[in-house]
Coordinates of C-alpha atoms and ligand atoms in Angstrom, one line a residue:
X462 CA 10.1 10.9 -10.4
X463 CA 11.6 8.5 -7.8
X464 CA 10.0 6.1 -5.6
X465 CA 11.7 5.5 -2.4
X466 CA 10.1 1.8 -1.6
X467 CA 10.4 -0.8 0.2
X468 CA 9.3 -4.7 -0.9
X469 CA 5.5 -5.6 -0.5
X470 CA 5.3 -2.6 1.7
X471 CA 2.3 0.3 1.7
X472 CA 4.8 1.7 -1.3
X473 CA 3.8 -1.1 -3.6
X474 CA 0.5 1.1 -3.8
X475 CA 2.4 4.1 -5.7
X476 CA 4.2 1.6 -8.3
X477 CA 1.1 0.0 -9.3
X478 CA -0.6 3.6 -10.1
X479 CA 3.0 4.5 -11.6
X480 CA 2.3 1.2 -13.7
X481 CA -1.4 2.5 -14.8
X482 CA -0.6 5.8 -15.7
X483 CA 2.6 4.4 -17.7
X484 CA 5.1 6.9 -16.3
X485 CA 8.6 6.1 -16.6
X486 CA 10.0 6.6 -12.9
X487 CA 13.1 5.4 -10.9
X488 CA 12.9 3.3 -8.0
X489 CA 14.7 3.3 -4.7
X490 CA 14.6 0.5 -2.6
X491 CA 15.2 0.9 1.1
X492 CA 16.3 -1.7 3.3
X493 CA 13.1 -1.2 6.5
X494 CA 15.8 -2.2 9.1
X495 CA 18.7 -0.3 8.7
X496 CA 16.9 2.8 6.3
X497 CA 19.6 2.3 4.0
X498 CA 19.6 2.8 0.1
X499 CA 21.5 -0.2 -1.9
X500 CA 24.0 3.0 -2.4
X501 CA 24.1 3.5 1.0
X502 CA 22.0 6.4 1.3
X503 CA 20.5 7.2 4.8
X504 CA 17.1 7.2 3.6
X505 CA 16.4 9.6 7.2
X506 CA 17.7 12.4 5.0
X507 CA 14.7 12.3 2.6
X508 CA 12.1 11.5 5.2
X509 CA 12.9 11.9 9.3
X510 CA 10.5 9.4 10.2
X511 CA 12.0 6.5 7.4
X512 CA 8.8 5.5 6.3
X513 CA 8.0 4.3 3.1
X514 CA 6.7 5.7 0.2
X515 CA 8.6 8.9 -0.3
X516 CA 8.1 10.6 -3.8
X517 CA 10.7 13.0 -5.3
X518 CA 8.5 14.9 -7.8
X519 CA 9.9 16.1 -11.2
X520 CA 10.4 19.4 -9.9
X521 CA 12.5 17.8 -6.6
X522 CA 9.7 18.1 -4.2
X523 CA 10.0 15.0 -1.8
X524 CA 6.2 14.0 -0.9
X525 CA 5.3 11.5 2.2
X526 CA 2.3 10.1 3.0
X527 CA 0.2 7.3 1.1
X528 CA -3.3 9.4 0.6
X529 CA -1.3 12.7 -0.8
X530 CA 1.1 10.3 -2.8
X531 CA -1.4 8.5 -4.6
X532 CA -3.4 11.7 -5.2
X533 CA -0.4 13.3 -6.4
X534 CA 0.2 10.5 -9.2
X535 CA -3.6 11.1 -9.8
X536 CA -3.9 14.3 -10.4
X537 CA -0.6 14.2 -12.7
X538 CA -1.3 11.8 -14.6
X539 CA -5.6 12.6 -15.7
X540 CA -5.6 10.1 -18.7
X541 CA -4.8 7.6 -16.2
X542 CA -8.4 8.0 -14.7
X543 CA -6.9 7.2 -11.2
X544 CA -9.0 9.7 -9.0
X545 CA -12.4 11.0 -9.6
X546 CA -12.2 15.0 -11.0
X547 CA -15.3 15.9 -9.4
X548 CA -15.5 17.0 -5.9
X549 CA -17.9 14.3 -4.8
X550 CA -16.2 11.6 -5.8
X551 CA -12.8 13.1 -4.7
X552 CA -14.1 13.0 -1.3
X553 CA -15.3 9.8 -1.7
X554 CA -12.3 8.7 -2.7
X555 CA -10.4 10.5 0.0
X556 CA -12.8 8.9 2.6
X557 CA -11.7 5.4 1.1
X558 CA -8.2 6.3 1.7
X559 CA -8.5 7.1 5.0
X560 CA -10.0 4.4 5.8
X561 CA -7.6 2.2 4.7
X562 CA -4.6 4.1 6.0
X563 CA -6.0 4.4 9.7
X564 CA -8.1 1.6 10.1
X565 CA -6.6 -0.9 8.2
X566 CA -2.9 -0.5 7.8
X567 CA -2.2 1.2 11.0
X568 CA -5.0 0.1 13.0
X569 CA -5.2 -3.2 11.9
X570 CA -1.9 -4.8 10.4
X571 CA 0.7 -2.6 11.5
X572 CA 0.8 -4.5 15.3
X573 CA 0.5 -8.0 13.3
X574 CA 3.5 -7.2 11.5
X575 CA 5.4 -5.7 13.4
X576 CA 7.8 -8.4 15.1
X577 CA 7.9 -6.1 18.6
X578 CA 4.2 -5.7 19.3
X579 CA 2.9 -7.1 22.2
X580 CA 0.7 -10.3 22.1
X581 CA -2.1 -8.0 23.9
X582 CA -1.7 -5.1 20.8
X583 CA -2.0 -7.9 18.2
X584 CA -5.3 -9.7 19.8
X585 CA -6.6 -6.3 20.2
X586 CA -6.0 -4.9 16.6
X587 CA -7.7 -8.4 15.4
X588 CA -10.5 -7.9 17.9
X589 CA -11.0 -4.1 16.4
X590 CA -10.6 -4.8 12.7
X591 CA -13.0 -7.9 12.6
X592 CA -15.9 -4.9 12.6
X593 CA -13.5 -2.9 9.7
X594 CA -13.5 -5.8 7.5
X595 CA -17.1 -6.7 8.2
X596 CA -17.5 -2.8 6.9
X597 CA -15.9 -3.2 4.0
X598 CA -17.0 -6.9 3.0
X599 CA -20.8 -4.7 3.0
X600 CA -19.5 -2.0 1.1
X601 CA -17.7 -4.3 -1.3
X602 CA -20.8 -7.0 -2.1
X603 CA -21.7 -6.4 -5.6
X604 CA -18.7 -4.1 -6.7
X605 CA -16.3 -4.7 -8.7
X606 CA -14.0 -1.3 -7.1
X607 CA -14.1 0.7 -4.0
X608 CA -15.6 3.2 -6.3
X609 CA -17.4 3.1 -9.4
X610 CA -13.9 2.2 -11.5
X611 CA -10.4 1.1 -10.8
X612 CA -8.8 4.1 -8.6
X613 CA -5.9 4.9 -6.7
X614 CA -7.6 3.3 -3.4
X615 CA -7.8 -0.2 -4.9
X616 CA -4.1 0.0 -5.2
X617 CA -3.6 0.8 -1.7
X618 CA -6.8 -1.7 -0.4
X619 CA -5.1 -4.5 -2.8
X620 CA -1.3 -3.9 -1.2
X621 CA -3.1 -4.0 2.4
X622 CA -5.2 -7.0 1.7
X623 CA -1.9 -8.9 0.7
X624 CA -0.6 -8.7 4.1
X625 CA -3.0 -11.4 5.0
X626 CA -0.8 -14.0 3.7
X627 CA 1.5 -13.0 6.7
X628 CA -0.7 -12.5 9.3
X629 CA -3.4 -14.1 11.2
X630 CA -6.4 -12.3 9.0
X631 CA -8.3 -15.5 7.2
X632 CA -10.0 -13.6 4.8
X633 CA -12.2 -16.6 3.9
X634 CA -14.4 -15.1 6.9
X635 CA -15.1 -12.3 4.3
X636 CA -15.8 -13.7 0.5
X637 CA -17.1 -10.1 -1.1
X638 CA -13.2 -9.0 0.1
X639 CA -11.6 -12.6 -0.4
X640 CA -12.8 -12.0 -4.2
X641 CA -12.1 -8.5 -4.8
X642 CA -8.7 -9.4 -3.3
X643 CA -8.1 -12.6 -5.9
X644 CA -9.6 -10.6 -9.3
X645 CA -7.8 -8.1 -8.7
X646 CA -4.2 -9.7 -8.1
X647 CA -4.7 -10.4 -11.8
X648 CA -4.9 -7.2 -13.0
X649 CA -1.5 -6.5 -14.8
X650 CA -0.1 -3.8 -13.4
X651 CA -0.9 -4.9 -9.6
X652 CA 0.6 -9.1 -11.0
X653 CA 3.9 -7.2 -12.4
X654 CA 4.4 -4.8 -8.9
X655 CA 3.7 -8.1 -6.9
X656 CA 5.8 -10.2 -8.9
X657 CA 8.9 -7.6 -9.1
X658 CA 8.6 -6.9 -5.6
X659 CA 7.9 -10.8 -4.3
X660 CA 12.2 -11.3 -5.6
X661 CA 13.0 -8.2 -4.0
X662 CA 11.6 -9.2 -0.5
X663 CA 12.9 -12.2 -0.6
X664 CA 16.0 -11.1 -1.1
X665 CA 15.7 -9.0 1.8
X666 CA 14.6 -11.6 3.8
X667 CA 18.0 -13.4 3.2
X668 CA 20.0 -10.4 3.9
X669 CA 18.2 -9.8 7.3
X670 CA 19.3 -13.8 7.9
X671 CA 22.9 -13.4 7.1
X672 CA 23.4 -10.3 9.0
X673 CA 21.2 -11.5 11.9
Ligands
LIG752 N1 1.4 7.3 7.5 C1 2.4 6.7 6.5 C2 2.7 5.3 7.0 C3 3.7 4.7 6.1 C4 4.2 3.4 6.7 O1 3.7 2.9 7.7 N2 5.2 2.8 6.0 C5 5.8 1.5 6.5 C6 5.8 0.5 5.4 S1 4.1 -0.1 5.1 C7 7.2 1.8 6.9 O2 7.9 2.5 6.2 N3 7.6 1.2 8.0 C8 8.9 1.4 8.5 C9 9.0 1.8 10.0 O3 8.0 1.8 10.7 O4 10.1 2.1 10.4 C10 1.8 6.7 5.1 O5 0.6 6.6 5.0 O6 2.5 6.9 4.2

């Protein structure tokens, strides 16, 4: 398998459930300003849109797309325990990913990162998301996961939630979320993904300097 990434992104989500599920796997990092591969690759050839993740599959299939991603690693990987098998708790878990995708990444952090968003977008995704956060602080009182154990989801909630450190979302407003955020930063496979990709942004945070 290969994972076309890049550092601290959404993609972080699919190398800590690679991580879980032990599966050996290579990993492509792609520069988000110029789409490039470090072997120059126009990453635009593997997905038109040059978002991150992209997964080639064993079989050569190139999969976009965070929810079918993750899902994908799931279902490949059962001894993992990654995604519920029965249909209940798939949707569940498929509501949960959802959620994240469209109301917090894109919704929510997407105009706070992003560097060409008007002031006007970025007070409005803040306005918008204080009710999505006050959603999930409820649903995440008194749990230790989104669902009943660690699942592809908290991967993707965990990589979101990190984007707090960059933006103006203080998530001491929201404790039950503030703490699910903190334990699980400790679990190993989400500390070694962080920690692996923490050098590689930074490094690509000099590159962007030089060449700026
Ligand atoms: N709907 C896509 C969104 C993926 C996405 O937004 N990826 C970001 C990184 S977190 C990206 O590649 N951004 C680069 C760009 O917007 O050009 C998914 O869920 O996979």
């Amino acid at each position: 398998m290969q994972l076309y990434f890049s550092p601290l992104s959404c993609s972080m989500a699919t190398r800590i459930c690679l991580y879980e599920a032990g599966v050996e796997a290579t990993y492509i990092e792609v520069d988000p300003k110029t789409k490039r591969t470090h072997e120059g690759q126009d990453f635009r050839e593997v997905h038109p849109l040059g978002l991150v993740p992209a997964l080639r599959t064993q079989d050569g299939d190139v999969l976009t797309e965070n929810a079918a991603i993750l899902q994908y690693v799931a279902d490949s990987h059962p001894r993992a325990n990654l995604a519920p098998a029965d249909s209940r708790g798939r949707s569940r878990l498929h509501q949960w990913l959802c959620f994240i995708g469209t109301e917090l990444h894109k919704a929510l952090f997407m105009p706070l990162l992003d560097a060409k968003a008007p002031e006007g977008a970025r007070a409005y995704a803040l306005e918008k998301g204080t009710s999505r956060l006050d959603y999930l602080e409820k649903h995440l009182t008194g749990r230790e996961f989104l669902l009943d154990r660690f699942s592809v989801a908290d991967a993707y909630l965990v990589t979101v939630l990190n984007w707090c450190m960059v933006t103006p979302v203080d998530l001491k407003k929201w404790p039950a979320i503030s703490a699910y955020h903190a334990r699980l930063r400790t679990r190993p496979s989400i500390a070694k993904a962080f920690a692996e990709e923490r050098v590689l942004y930074e490094a690509e945070v000099k590159r962007h300097k030089l060449s700026a």
